[in-house]
Amino acid sequence: MGTGVEYGSMDQTAFKIDSAEKRLNELGYKQELRREMTFFKTLAITFSSMAVFIGTPLYGSSLRYAGPASLIWGWVVVTFFTWFVGFAMAEICSSFPTTGSLYFWAAHLAGPKWGPFASWFCARLETIGAVSGIGTMAYSGAQALQMIIFLATGNNKGGGYFASRGVFLCMYMGFTVIWAVLNSFALQVIAFLDIISIWWQVIGGLVVIVMLPLVAPHTQSASFVFTHFETSPEATGISSKPYAVLTEQALLLFFPVSASSQFWDGHIIWLLPFSIKDFNYLYDVNNETAGVLVPAQIIFDAFHGRYHNSTGAVVFLCIIWGSFFFCGLSVTTSAARVVYALSRDNGIPFSPIWRRIHPKYKVPTNAVWLCATISIILGLPILKIDVIFTAIISISTIGWVGGYAVPIFARLVMAEKNFKPGPFYLGRASRPICLVAFLWICYTCSAFLLPTLYPIQWKTFNYAPIAIGISMTLIMLWWAFDARKWFKGPVRNIDLGNGYS
């Protein structure tokens, strides 16, 4: 992508800027964050924010609600509608190269009357999604590490060490702090790690996808994988088949967050059921993984059945753990820049603090540590609540996809003559695609608020509805009584009279 500025020879008084920076200037922003990334480094950061095994921690829960058939065909449905969201967002983002882009888009697409409110609401959702996304990856990484240690030290039947809730929370906090420390250095450090990440995830993903079916001595039939439907009311408390499918799909909604993860998670979702040795044994608290992480048990059964040891399973879990680690690193980078962008526009309390840029590394260090702190607080219920991961994922997904809904809805209702298309333009297909995308997002957000286990108790309570409800109430009250008087949306920080047009 280049540095953004090219200085000419000594006798030249003018300087050149690349097309992305020029477009940024046209939109009213000067370049403040360092932009020295090559195309491959940018691709690496983007790819790393999409863990190829992102659905692994949810796989067991999803499989148990309605069986493999519902899981596989549910993934097809979810993927299909996710593409509508992707197309709608691609059209919008094609001409807005700004940090904190979602709420910027919402402000411009909603027009001068509704733009400030749309921007305000979207910015809060985007921030909630980005920051809680760090917690999602921290939990996933901690769970993978917990299982690696457990199997490496002897597993549940051999005296293996299983991390307690307190130790698990320390792992969660440790990953969050490590990511914050790494993001406090120059972006080139993150770019270098993400180059390692892209090869780790591609090569590691291929190894898992190719090797697991070859290793597993016991395989299920295609009939079982594609047609077997089975609810587990004794474990989930859900006896209604439609509700079981709905709950399973709600968890699946977190899987295909991008085209890349659709490809990888699709292979994992379709692959693992074939390698199941005993469906009921996967959830037995007396099995080798204590019934905690179903994919780990499937992988263990495959390698132990073939080689009578757990070495291969530990190696595969290390590949999965690495995917979560690199993803969390990139998600922290993204979250910090969302917070920085919002504070740049004076949209959060103490904005001058969070928009400070490190004088040497040119990164929003204060924003990085604010995101890490909030993520750690979000994970504290790990000590008491069993469904904490589902709750964090619910909050993160509602924040992210809810943030998508605001600019998509604004694009849907705005006059076509007011939309300035970028390189990617849907033309007449834009409104139908945006309508389907918006309705799908509404369904997605609603599904994530449902209870996932019955009867509802303290340890099984999905606190996402309360967290989201309180957040939305505070956001609306803040707007009604204060913010509407001063928040006007993204703040221009460049004088367009400087010759850019």
Short mmCIF file of C-alpha atoms in Angstrom, two decimals:
data_model
loop_
_atom_site.label_atom_id
_atom_site.label_comp_id
_atom_site.label_asym_id
_atom_site.label_seq_id
_atom_site.Cartn_x
_atom_site.Cartn_y
_atom_site.Cartn_z
CA MET A 1 0.00 0.00 0.00
CA GLY A 2 3.00 2.23 0.49
CA THR A 3 3.74 4.97 2.98
CA GLY A 4 1.08 7.30 1.65
CA VAL A 5 3.54 10.13 0.91
CA GLU A 6 6.25 10.36 -1.72
CA TYR A 7 8.71 13.23 -1.54
CA GLY A 8 10.06 14.51 -4.80
CA SER A 9 13.50 15.84 -5.59
CA MET A 10 14.99 18.79 -3.74
CA ASP A 11 13.83 21.31 -6.35
CA GLN A 12 10.22 20.18 -6.12
CA THR A 13 7.85 21.95 -3.73
CA ALA A 14 4.84 19.72 -4.27
CA PHE A 15 4.37 16.25 -2.88
CA LYS A 16 2.28 13.37 -4.03
CA ILE A 17 -0.17 11.27 -2.09
CA ASP A 18 -1.57 7.93 -3.07
CA SER A 19 -5.20 7.41 -4.06
CA ALA A 20 -6.30 6.04 -0.68
CA GLU A 21 -4.93 9.03 1.22
CA LYS A 22 -6.44 11.42 -1.32
CA ARG A 23 -9.85 9.81 -0.86
CA LEU A 24 -9.35 10.06 2.92
CA ASN A 25 -8.68 13.78 2.52
CA GLU A 26 -11.81 14.19 0.41
CA LEU A 27 -13.84 12.62 3.20
CA GLY A 28 -12.46 15.20 5.64
CA TYR A 29 -9.68 13.31 7.42
CA LYS A 30 -5.94 13.75 7.51
CA GLN A 31 -3.79 10.66 7.81
CA GLU A 32 -2.61 10.21 11.41
CA LEU A 33 -2.00 6.49 11.89
CA ARG A 34 1.07 5.09 10.18
CA ARG A 35 0.25 3.39 6.88
CA GLU A 36 3.29 1.46 5.71
CA MET A 37 1.71 -1.86 4.84
CA THR A 38 2.31 -3.79 1.67
CA PHE A 39 -0.61 -5.58 0.07
CA PHE A 40 0.51 -8.94 1.49
CA LYS A 41 0.92 -7.54 5.01
CA THR A 42 -2.54 -5.97 4.82
CA LEU A 43 -3.93 -9.30 3.61
CA ALA A 44 -2.17 -11.08 6.47
CA ILE A 45 -3.72 -8.80 9.11
CA THR A 46 -7.16 -9.20 7.54
CA PHE A 47 -6.83 -12.98 7.27
CA SER A 48 -5.54 -13.28 10.82
CA SER A 49 -8.64 -11.58 12.22
CA MET A 50 -10.65 -14.53 10.88
CA ALA A 51 -9.55 -17.65 12.78
CA VAL A 52 -9.91 -20.69 10.54
CA PHE A 53 -11.15 -22.74 13.51
CA ILE A 54 -13.32 -19.99 14.94
CA GLY A 55 -16.30 -22.27 15.47
CA THR A 56 -14.41 -25.02 17.34
CA PRO A 57 -15.50 -24.03 20.89
CA LEU A 58 -19.14 -23.90 19.76
CA TYR A 59 -19.10 -27.12 17.78
CA GLY A 60 -20.06 -29.44 20.62
CA SER A 61 -22.96 -27.29 21.77
CA SER A 62 -24.23 -26.88 18.22
CA LEU A 63 -24.00 -30.59 17.50
CA ARG A 64 -25.86 -31.56 20.65
CA TYR A 65 -28.97 -29.46 20.11
CA ALA A 66 -30.21 -31.26 16.99
CA GLY A 67 -27.52 -33.61 15.67
CA PRO A 68 -25.17 -33.54 12.68
CA ALA A 69 -27.78 -33.17 9.93
CA SER A 70 -29.23 -29.97 11.36
CA LEU A 71 -25.72 -28.65 11.96
CA ILE A 72 -24.55 -29.22 8.40
CA TRP A 73 -27.65 -28.00 6.60
CA GLY A 74 -27.98 -25.15 9.07
CA TRP A 75 -24.49 -24.06 8.11
CA VAL A 76 -25.56 -24.00 4.46
CA VAL A 77 -28.51 -21.73 5.28
CA VAL A 78 -26.46 -19.41 7.48
CA THR A 79 -23.71 -19.15 4.88
CA PHE A 80 -26.20 -18.35 2.13
CA PHE A 81 -27.71 -15.39 3.96
CA THR A 82 -24.34 -14.19 5.24
CA TRP A 83 -23.32 -13.59 1.65
CA PHE A 84 -26.14 -11.07 1.32
CA VAL A 85 -24.67 -9.12 4.23
CA GLY A 86 -21.24 -9.36 2.62
CA PHE A 87 -22.45 -8.01 -0.72
CA ALA A 88 -24.35 -5.16 0.92
CA MET A 89 -21.34 -4.15 3.02
CA ALA A 90 -18.94 -4.49 0.07
CA GLU A 91 -20.93 -1.95 -1.93
CA ILE A 92 -20.97 0.52 0.94
CA CYS A 93 -17.34 0.22 1.97
CA SER A 94 -15.98 0.50 -1.58
CA SER A 95 -15.77 4.29 -1.32
CA PHE A 96 -15.16 4.92 2.42
CA PRO A 97 -11.52 4.13 3.37
CA THR A 98 -11.72 5.43 6.94
CA THR A 99 -10.84 4.04 10.36
CA GLY A 100 -14.05 3.34 12.30
CA SER A 101 -15.81 3.00 8.98
CA LEU A 102 -19.19 1.58 10.06
CA TYR A 103 -20.42 4.64 11.93
CA PHE A 104 -18.83 6.93 9.33
CA TRP A 105 -20.84 5.18 6.64
CA ALA A 106 -24.00 5.38 8.73
CA ALA A 107 -23.59 9.14 9.18
CA HIS A 108 -23.17 9.82 5.47
CA LEU A 109 -25.80 7.39 4.24
CA ALA A 110 -28.48 8.50 6.71
CA GLY A 111 -28.25 12.13 5.61
CA PRO A 112 -27.98 15.37 7.61
CA LYS A 113 -31.19 14.86 9.58
CA TRP A 114 -30.70 11.31 10.84
CA GLY A 115 -26.97 11.02 10.29
CA PRO A 116 -25.85 12.05 13.81
CA PHE A 117 -28.19 9.58 15.53
CA ALA A 118 -27.38 6.77 13.07
CA SER A 119 -23.69 7.41 13.58
CA TRP A 120 -24.05 7.53 17.37
CA PHE A 121 -26.00 4.29 17.59
CA CYS A 122 -23.83 2.45 15.07
CA ALA A 123 -20.60 3.55 16.77
CA ARG A 124 -21.72 2.08 20.08
CA LEU A 125 -22.70 -1.23 18.52
CA GLU A 126 -19.45 -1.40 16.61
CA THR A 127 -17.44 -0.71 19.75
CA ILE A 128 -19.33 -3.36 21.72
CA GLY A 129 -18.72 -5.92 18.99
CA ALA A 130 -15.05 -5.12 18.54
CA VAL A 131 -14.09 -5.06 22.22
CA SER A 132 -16.05 -8.18 23.18
CA GLY A 133 -14.49 -9.91 20.18
CA ILE A 134 -11.20 -9.81 22.08
CA GLY A 135 -12.89 -11.71 24.90
CA THR A 136 -14.20 -14.29 22.45
CA MET A 137 -10.71 -15.08 21.19
CA ALA A 138 -9.21 -14.98 24.70
CA TYR A 139 -11.75 -17.55 25.89
CA SER A 140 -11.19 -19.75 22.83
CA GLY A 141 -7.42 -19.59 23.27
CA ALA A 142 -7.66 -20.35 26.98
CA GLN A 143 -9.93 -23.34 26.37
CA ALA A 144 -7.61 -24.75 23.70
CA LEU A 145 -4.59 -24.30 25.99
CA GLN A 146 -6.51 -25.88 28.87
CA MET A 147 -7.17 -28.95 26.74
CA ILE A 148 -3.59 -29.14 25.42
CA ILE A 149 -2.25 -29.23 28.98
CA PHE A 150 -4.93 -31.73 30.02
CA LEU A 151 -4.14 -34.23 27.26
CA ALA A 152 -0.38 -33.69 27.45
CA THR A 153 -0.30 -34.50 31.17
CA GLY A 154 -2.37 -37.65 31.05
CA ASN A 155 -6.00 -36.69 30.18
CA ASN A 156 -9.05 -37.29 32.37
CA LYS A 157 -8.34 -41.00 32.80
CA GLY A 158 -4.62 -40.68 33.40
CA GLY A 159 -4.35 -37.99 36.05
CA GLY A 160 -3.98 -35.09 33.67
CA TYR A 161 -4.07 -31.51 34.97
CA PHE A 162 -7.34 -29.73 34.21
CA ALA A 163 -7.16 -25.98 34.81
CA SER A 164 -9.61 -24.69 37.42
CA ARG A 165 -11.89 -21.71 36.81
CA GLY A 166 -9.37 -19.42 38.48
CA VAL A 167 -6.46 -20.66 36.37
CA PHE A 168 -8.65 -20.50 33.26
CA LEU A 169 -9.44 -16.85 34.02
CA CYS A 170 -5.71 -16.16 34.42
CA MET A 171 -5.13 -17.69 30.96
CA TYR A 172 -7.92 -15.52 29.57
CA MET A 173 -6.43 -12.39 31.11
CA GLY A 174 -2.92 -13.39 30.09
CA PHE A 175 -3.80 -13.63 26.41
CA THR A 176 -5.57 -10.28 26.55
CA VAL A 177 -2.55 -8.59 28.15
CA ILE A 178 -0.09 -10.19 25.70
CA TRP A 179 -2.13 -8.95 22.75
CA ALA A 180 -2.27 -5.46 24.25
CA VAL A 181 1.50 -5.41 24.81
CA LEU A 182 2.19 -6.51 21.23
CA ASN A 183 -0.25 -3.93 19.89
CA SER A 184 1.60 -1.22 21.79
CA PHE A 185 4.51 -1.54 19.39
CA ALA A 186 4.72 -0.40 15.78
CA LEU A 187 2.21 -1.88 13.37
CA GLN A 188 5.08 -3.57 11.57
CA VAL A 189 5.41 -5.93 14.56
CA ILE A 190 1.78 -6.98 14.16
CA ALA A 191 2.24 -7.27 10.40
CA PHE A 192 5.23 -9.60 10.85
CA LEU A 193 3.31 -11.83 13.27
CA ASP A 194 0.34 -11.87 10.94
CA ILE A 195 2.52 -13.05 8.07
CA ILE A 196 3.42 -16.01 10.29
CA SER A 197 -0.29 -16.32 11.07
CA ILE A 198 -1.44 -16.62 7.48
CA TRP A 199 0.93 -19.51 6.82
CA TRP A 200 0.12 -21.10 10.19
CA GLN A 201 -3.59 -21.05 9.47
CA VAL A 202 -3.44 -22.10 5.81
CA ILE A 203 -0.91 -24.90 6.24
CA GLY A 204 -2.25 -25.94 9.65
CA GLY A 205 -5.82 -25.87 8.40
CA LEU A 206 -4.95 -28.08 5.45
CA VAL A 207 -3.09 -30.52 7.71
CA VAL A 208 -6.12 -30.90 9.99
CA ILE A 209 -8.59 -31.20 7.12
CA VAL A 210 -6.54 -33.76 5.21
CA MET A 211 -5.07 -35.80 8.07
CA LEU A 212 -8.02 -36.25 10.42
CA PRO A 213 -10.14 -38.45 8.09
CA LEU A 214 -7.06 -40.50 7.21
CA VAL A 215 -6.12 -41.08 10.84
CA ALA A 216 -9.58 -41.84 12.28
CA PRO A 217 -10.04 -45.64 12.41
CA HIS A 218 -13.76 -45.30 13.10
CA THR A 219 -15.93 -43.29 10.71
CA GLN A 220 -19.62 -42.56 10.49
CA SER A 221 -21.73 -43.18 7.40
CA ALA A 222 -22.90 -40.41 5.10
CA SER A 223 -26.44 -41.25 6.19
CA PHE A 224 -25.57 -40.43 9.81
CA VAL A 225 -23.81 -37.20 8.90
CA PHE A 226 -26.37 -35.80 6.48
CA THR A 227 -29.67 -37.17 7.79
CA HIS A 228 -29.33 -37.94 11.51
CA PHE A 229 -31.46 -35.58 13.61
CA GLU A 230 -31.36 -35.99 17.37
CA THR A 231 -32.27 -33.63 20.20
CA SER A 232 -30.87 -33.98 23.73
CA PRO A 233 -33.55 -32.67 26.11
CA GLU A 234 -31.93 -34.44 29.08
CA ALA A 235 -28.79 -32.31 28.60
CA THR A 236 -30.09 -29.06 27.11
CA GLY A 237 -33.57 -28.95 28.61
CA ILE A 238 -34.94 -28.27 25.12
CA SER A 239 -37.47 -30.80 23.84
CA SER A 240 -39.02 -28.68 21.08
CA LYS A 241 -37.43 -29.62 17.75
CA PRO A 242 -37.97 -26.17 16.12
CA TYR A 243 -36.46 -24.45 19.16
CA ALA A 244 -33.52 -26.88 19.16
CA VAL A 245 -32.83 -26.09 15.49
CA LEU A 246 -33.18 -22.35 16.16
CA THR A 247 -30.73 -22.52 19.07
CA GLU A 248 -28.28 -24.53 17.01
CA GLN A 249 -28.50 -22.03 14.19
CA ALA A 250 -27.99 -19.16 16.62
CA LEU A 251 -24.61 -20.65 17.51
CA LEU A 252 -23.86 -21.31 13.85
CA LEU A 253 -24.39 -17.62 13.11
CA PHE A 254 -21.00 -16.96 14.68
CA PHE A 255 -19.19 -19.37 12.33
CA PRO A 256 -19.21 -17.82 8.85
CA VAL A 257 -18.14 -14.25 9.61
CA SER A 258 -16.27 -14.03 6.30
CA ALA A 259 -15.75 -15.83 3.03
CA SER A 260 -12.47 -17.23 4.36
CA SER A 261 -13.96 -18.60 7.58
CA GLN A 262 -16.95 -19.93 5.63
CA PHE A 263 -14.52 -22.04 3.60
CA TRP A 264 -12.51 -23.34 6.55
CA ASP A 265 -15.32 -23.75 9.07
CA GLY A 266 -17.44 -25.37 6.39
CA HIS A 267 -14.80 -28.08 6.00
CA ILE A 268 -14.53 -28.54 9.77
CA ILE A 269 -18.31 -28.74 10.21
CA TRP A 270 -18.64 -31.32 7.45
CA LEU A 271 -15.48 -33.19 8.40
CA LEU A 272 -15.78 -33.80 12.14
CA PRO A 273 -19.04 -35.83 12.13
CA PHE A 274 -17.44 -38.46 9.89
CA SER A 275 -14.71 -38.98 12.50
CA ILE A 276 -17.04 -39.42 15.49
CA LYS A 277 -16.43 -42.72 17.27
CA ASP A 278 -19.40 -42.65 19.65
CA PHE A 279 -21.83 -39.73 19.61
CA ASN A 280 -22.99 -40.06 23.22
CA TYR A 281 -19.45 -40.63 24.52
CA LEU A 282 -18.44 -37.17 23.29
CA TYR A 283 -20.40 -35.57 26.12
CA ASP A 284 -19.57 -38.06 28.85
CA VAL A 285 -17.92 -36.24 31.76
CA ASN A 286 -15.84 -39.37 32.31
CA ASN A 287 -14.28 -39.39 28.84
CA GLU A 288 -10.67 -38.36 28.18
CA THR A 289 -11.50 -34.65 27.77
CA ALA A 290 -14.07 -34.62 30.61
CA GLY A 291 -16.78 -33.78 28.06
CA VAL A 292 -15.55 -30.19 27.91
CA LEU A 293 -14.46 -29.72 24.29
CA VAL A 294 -16.11 -32.04 21.77
CA PRO A 295 -13.70 -31.42 18.84
CA ALA A 296 -10.79 -32.27 21.15
CA GLN A 297 -12.45 -35.60 22.03
CA ILE A 298 -13.08 -36.39 18.35
CA ILE A 299 -9.44 -35.66 17.54
CA PHE A 300 -8.24 -37.65 20.56
CA ASP A 301 -10.36 -40.66 19.62
CA ALA A 302 -8.92 -40.58 16.10
CA PHE A 303 -5.26 -40.51 17.12
CA HIS A 304 -5.58 -42.73 20.18
CA GLY A 305 -7.55 -45.27 18.19
CA ARG A 306 -4.85 -45.37 15.54
CA TYR A 307 -1.61 -44.86 17.49
CA HIS A 308 -2.70 -45.51 21.11
CA ASN A 309 -1.37 -42.16 22.35
CA SER A 310 -2.49 -38.54 22.42
CA THR A 311 0.56 -36.91 20.78
CA GLY A 312 -1.18 -36.27 17.48
CA ALA A 313 -4.21 -34.81 19.24
CA VAL A 314 -1.98 -32.39 21.17
CA VAL A 315 -0.28 -31.29 17.94
CA PHE A 316 -3.63 -30.67 16.24
CA LEU A 317 -4.89 -28.72 19.24
CA CYS A 318 -1.72 -26.60 19.14
CA ILE A 319 -2.57 -25.72 15.53
CA ILE A 320 -6.07 -24.71 16.62
CA TRP A 321 -4.71 -22.75 19.60
CA GLY A 322 -2.33 -20.84 17.32
CA SER A 323 -5.26 -19.86 15.13
CA PHE A 324 -7.02 -18.31 18.13
CA PHE A 325 -3.86 -16.56 19.34
CA PHE A 326 -3.18 -14.86 16.01
CA CYS A 327 -6.84 -13.99 15.56
CA GLY A 328 -7.00 -12.37 18.99
CA LEU A 329 -3.93 -10.32 18.17
CA SER A 330 -5.56 -8.91 15.04
CA VAL A 331 -8.95 -8.41 16.67
CA THR A 332 -7.22 -6.31 19.35
CA THR A 333 -5.67 -4.22 16.57
CA SER A 334 -9.08 -3.67 14.98
CA ALA A 335 -10.86 -2.92 18.26
CA ALA A 336 -8.28 -0.32 19.28
CA ARG A 337 -8.69 1.48 15.99
CA VAL A 338 -12.46 1.54 16.34
CA VAL A 339 -12.10 3.13 19.78
CA TYR A 340 -9.46 5.53 18.44
CA ALA A 341 -11.71 6.59 15.58
CA LEU A 342 -14.65 7.21 17.87
CA SER A 343 -12.54 9.21 20.32
CA ARG A 344 -11.11 11.18 17.39
CA ASP A 345 -14.70 12.27 16.78
CA ASN A 346 -15.24 13.06 20.49
CA GLY A 347 -17.76 10.24 20.76
CA ILE A 348 -16.77 8.68 24.09
CA PRO A 349 -15.94 10.03 27.56
CA PHE A 350 -12.36 11.27 27.98
CA SER A 351 -11.84 11.19 24.22
CA PRO A 352 -8.59 13.22 24.35
CA ILE A 353 -6.99 10.38 26.32
CA TRP A 354 -8.05 7.53 24.02
CA ARG A 355 -7.15 9.30 20.77
CA ARG A 356 -3.55 9.91 21.75
CA ILE A 357 -1.04 8.40 19.34
CA HIS A 358 2.31 7.01 20.50
CA PRO A 359 4.90 9.55 19.25
CA LYS A 360 7.31 6.87 18.06
CA TYR A 361 5.21 3.90 17.00
CA LYS A 362 2.19 5.87 15.72
CA VAL A 363 -0.33 3.51 17.29
CA PRO A 364 -3.29 4.35 19.60
CA THR A 365 -1.71 2.82 22.72
CA ASN A 366 -4.26 4.18 25.20
CA ALA A 367 -7.12 2.81 23.10
CA VAL A 368 -5.40 -0.58 23.01
CA TRP A 369 -5.26 -0.81 26.80
CA LEU A 370 -8.80 0.48 27.23
CA CYS A 371 -10.05 -2.34 25.01
CA ALA A 372 -7.97 -4.89 26.90
CA THR A 373 -9.28 -3.69 30.26
CA ILE A 374 -12.92 -3.86 29.19
CA SER A 375 -12.36 -7.32 27.71
CA ILE A 376 -10.90 -8.56 31.00
CA ILE A 377 -13.87 -7.18 32.95
CA LEU A 378 -16.21 -8.91 30.49
CA GLY A 379 -14.54 -12.24 31.28
CA LEU A 380 -14.76 -12.05 35.07
CA PRO A 381 -18.05 -14.07 35.18
CA ILE A 382 -15.94 -17.08 34.10
CA LEU A 383 -15.53 -17.73 37.81
CA LYS A 384 -19.26 -18.43 38.27
CA ILE A 385 -21.14 -18.85 34.97
CA ASP A 386 -20.93 -21.97 32.77
CA VAL A 387 -22.25 -20.39 29.57
CA ILE A 388 -19.94 -17.37 29.67
CA PHE A 389 -18.55 -18.14 26.20
CA THR A 390 -22.01 -18.19 24.66
CA ALA A 391 -22.78 -14.89 26.38
CA ILE A 392 -19.60 -13.18 25.18
CA ILE A 393 -20.16 -14.47 21.64
CA SER A 394 -23.76 -13.22 21.75
CA ILE A 395 -22.63 -9.75 22.83
CA SER A 396 -19.86 -9.66 20.22
CA THR A 397 -22.02 -10.87 17.34
CA ILE A 398 -24.95 -8.60 18.18
CA GLY A 399 -22.54 -5.68 18.36
CA TRP A 400 -20.86 -6.45 15.05
CA VAL A 401 -23.84 -7.46 12.93
CA GLY A 402 -26.05 -4.87 14.63
CA GLY A 403 -23.49 -2.31 13.58
CA TYR A 404 -23.75 -3.61 10.01
CA ALA A 405 -27.52 -3.18 10.10
CA VAL A 406 -27.41 0.61 10.54
CA PRO A 407 -25.56 1.54 7.32
CA ILE A 408 -27.32 -1.24 5.40
CA PHE A 409 -30.72 0.10 6.47
CA ALA A 410 -29.64 3.66 5.62
CA ARG A 411 -28.50 2.47 2.19
CA LEU A 412 -31.82 0.68 1.74
CA VAL A 413 -34.01 3.73 2.34
CA MET A 414 -31.86 6.51 0.86
CA ALA A 415 -32.54 7.97 -2.57
CA GLU A 416 -30.38 6.29 -5.18
CA LYS A 417 -29.32 9.63 -6.63
CA ASN A 418 -27.66 10.50 -3.32
CA PHE A 419 -25.44 7.42 -3.29
CA LYS A 420 -21.97 7.82 -4.76
CA PRO A 421 -20.96 4.30 -5.84
CA GLY A 422 -17.43 3.04 -5.53
CA PRO A 423 -15.62 0.41 -7.61
CA PHE A 424 -18.04 -2.28 -6.38
CA TYR A 425 -21.64 -1.38 -7.25
CA LEU A 426 -24.69 -3.65 -7.14
CA GLY A 427 -26.90 -1.46 -9.32
CA ARG A 428 -30.56 -2.47 -9.34
CA ALA A 429 -29.81 -5.47 -7.17
CA SER A 430 -28.74 -3.21 -4.31
CA ARG A 431 -32.12 -2.72 -2.61
CA PRO A 432 -33.26 -6.37 -2.68
CA ILE A 433 -29.87 -7.49 -1.35
CA CYS A 434 -29.88 -4.84 1.38
CA LEU A 435 -33.43 -5.80 2.39
CA VAL A 436 -32.55 -9.49 2.75
CA ALA A 437 -29.34 -8.59 4.59
CA PHE A 438 -31.15 -6.29 7.03
CA LEU A 439 -33.88 -8.84 7.81
CA TRP A 440 -31.29 -11.55 8.30
CA ILE A 441 -29.36 -9.36 10.74
CA CYS A 442 -32.56 -8.72 12.72
CA TYR A 443 -33.13 -12.46 12.92
CA THR A 444 -29.50 -13.04 13.92
CA CYS A 445 -29.60 -10.55 16.78
CA SER A 446 -32.89 -11.97 18.05
CA ALA A 447 -31.61 -15.56 17.98
CA PHE A 448 -28.54 -14.70 20.04
CA LEU A 449 -30.71 -13.37 22.87
CA LEU A 450 -32.45 -16.71 23.43
CA PRO A 451 -31.68 -18.91 26.46
CA THR A 452 -29.49 -21.82 25.41
CA LEU A 453 -29.98 -24.14 28.39
CA TYR A 454 -33.02 -25.03 30.49
CA PRO A 455 -34.02 -24.84 33.24
CA ILE A 456 -32.65 -21.33 33.59
CA GLN A 457 -30.29 -21.18 36.56
CA TRP A 458 -27.49 -18.91 37.71
CA LYS A 459 -24.73 -21.07 36.18
CA THR A 460 -26.57 -21.60 32.88
CA PHE A 461 -28.01 -18.11 32.48
CA ASN A 462 -27.22 -16.30 29.21
CA TYR A 463 -26.55 -12.82 30.51
CA ALA A 464 -26.19 -11.37 26.98
CA PRO A 465 -29.80 -9.99 26.91
CA ILE A 466 -29.19 -8.13 30.17
CA ALA A 467 -25.80 -6.81 29.04
CA ILE A 468 -27.15 -5.71 25.67
CA GLY A 469 -30.37 -4.33 27.20
CA ILE A 470 -28.55 -2.21 29.76
CA SER A 471 -26.06 -1.01 27.13
CA MET A 472 -28.78 -0.04 24.65
CA THR A 473 -30.81 1.72 27.35
CA LEU A 474 -27.82 3.77 28.47
CA ILE A 475 -26.93 4.59 24.87
CA MET A 476 -30.44 5.85 24.10
CA LEU A 477 -30.73 7.83 27.34
CA TRP A 478 -27.32 9.36 26.79
CA TRP A 479 -28.39 10.43 23.33
CA ALA A 480 -31.78 11.77 24.41
CA PHE A 481 -30.56 13.83 27.35
CA ASP A 482 -27.10 14.91 26.29
CA ALA A 483 -25.33 13.65 23.16
CA ARG A 484 -27.92 14.91 20.65
CA LYS A 485 -26.99 18.43 21.68
CA TRP A 486 -23.35 18.13 20.68
CA PHE A 487 -22.63 14.93 18.73
CA LYS A 488 -22.91 15.68 15.01
CA GLY A 489 -21.23 12.56 13.67
CA PRO A 490 -17.69 12.14 12.30
CA VAL A 491 -15.59 15.26 12.81
CA ARG A 492 -13.61 16.56 9.85
CA ASN A 493 -10.03 17.21 10.86
CA ILE A 494 -8.64 18.54 7.61
CA ASP A 495 -9.14 21.75 5.67
CA LEU A 496 -10.30 20.79 2.20
CA GLY A 497 -9.02 24.12 0.93
CA ASN A 498 -5.55 22.63 0.67
CA GLY A 499 -5.86 21.68 -2.94
CA TYR A 500 -7.40 18.23 -2.67
CA SER A 501 -10.56 17.80 -4.61
#
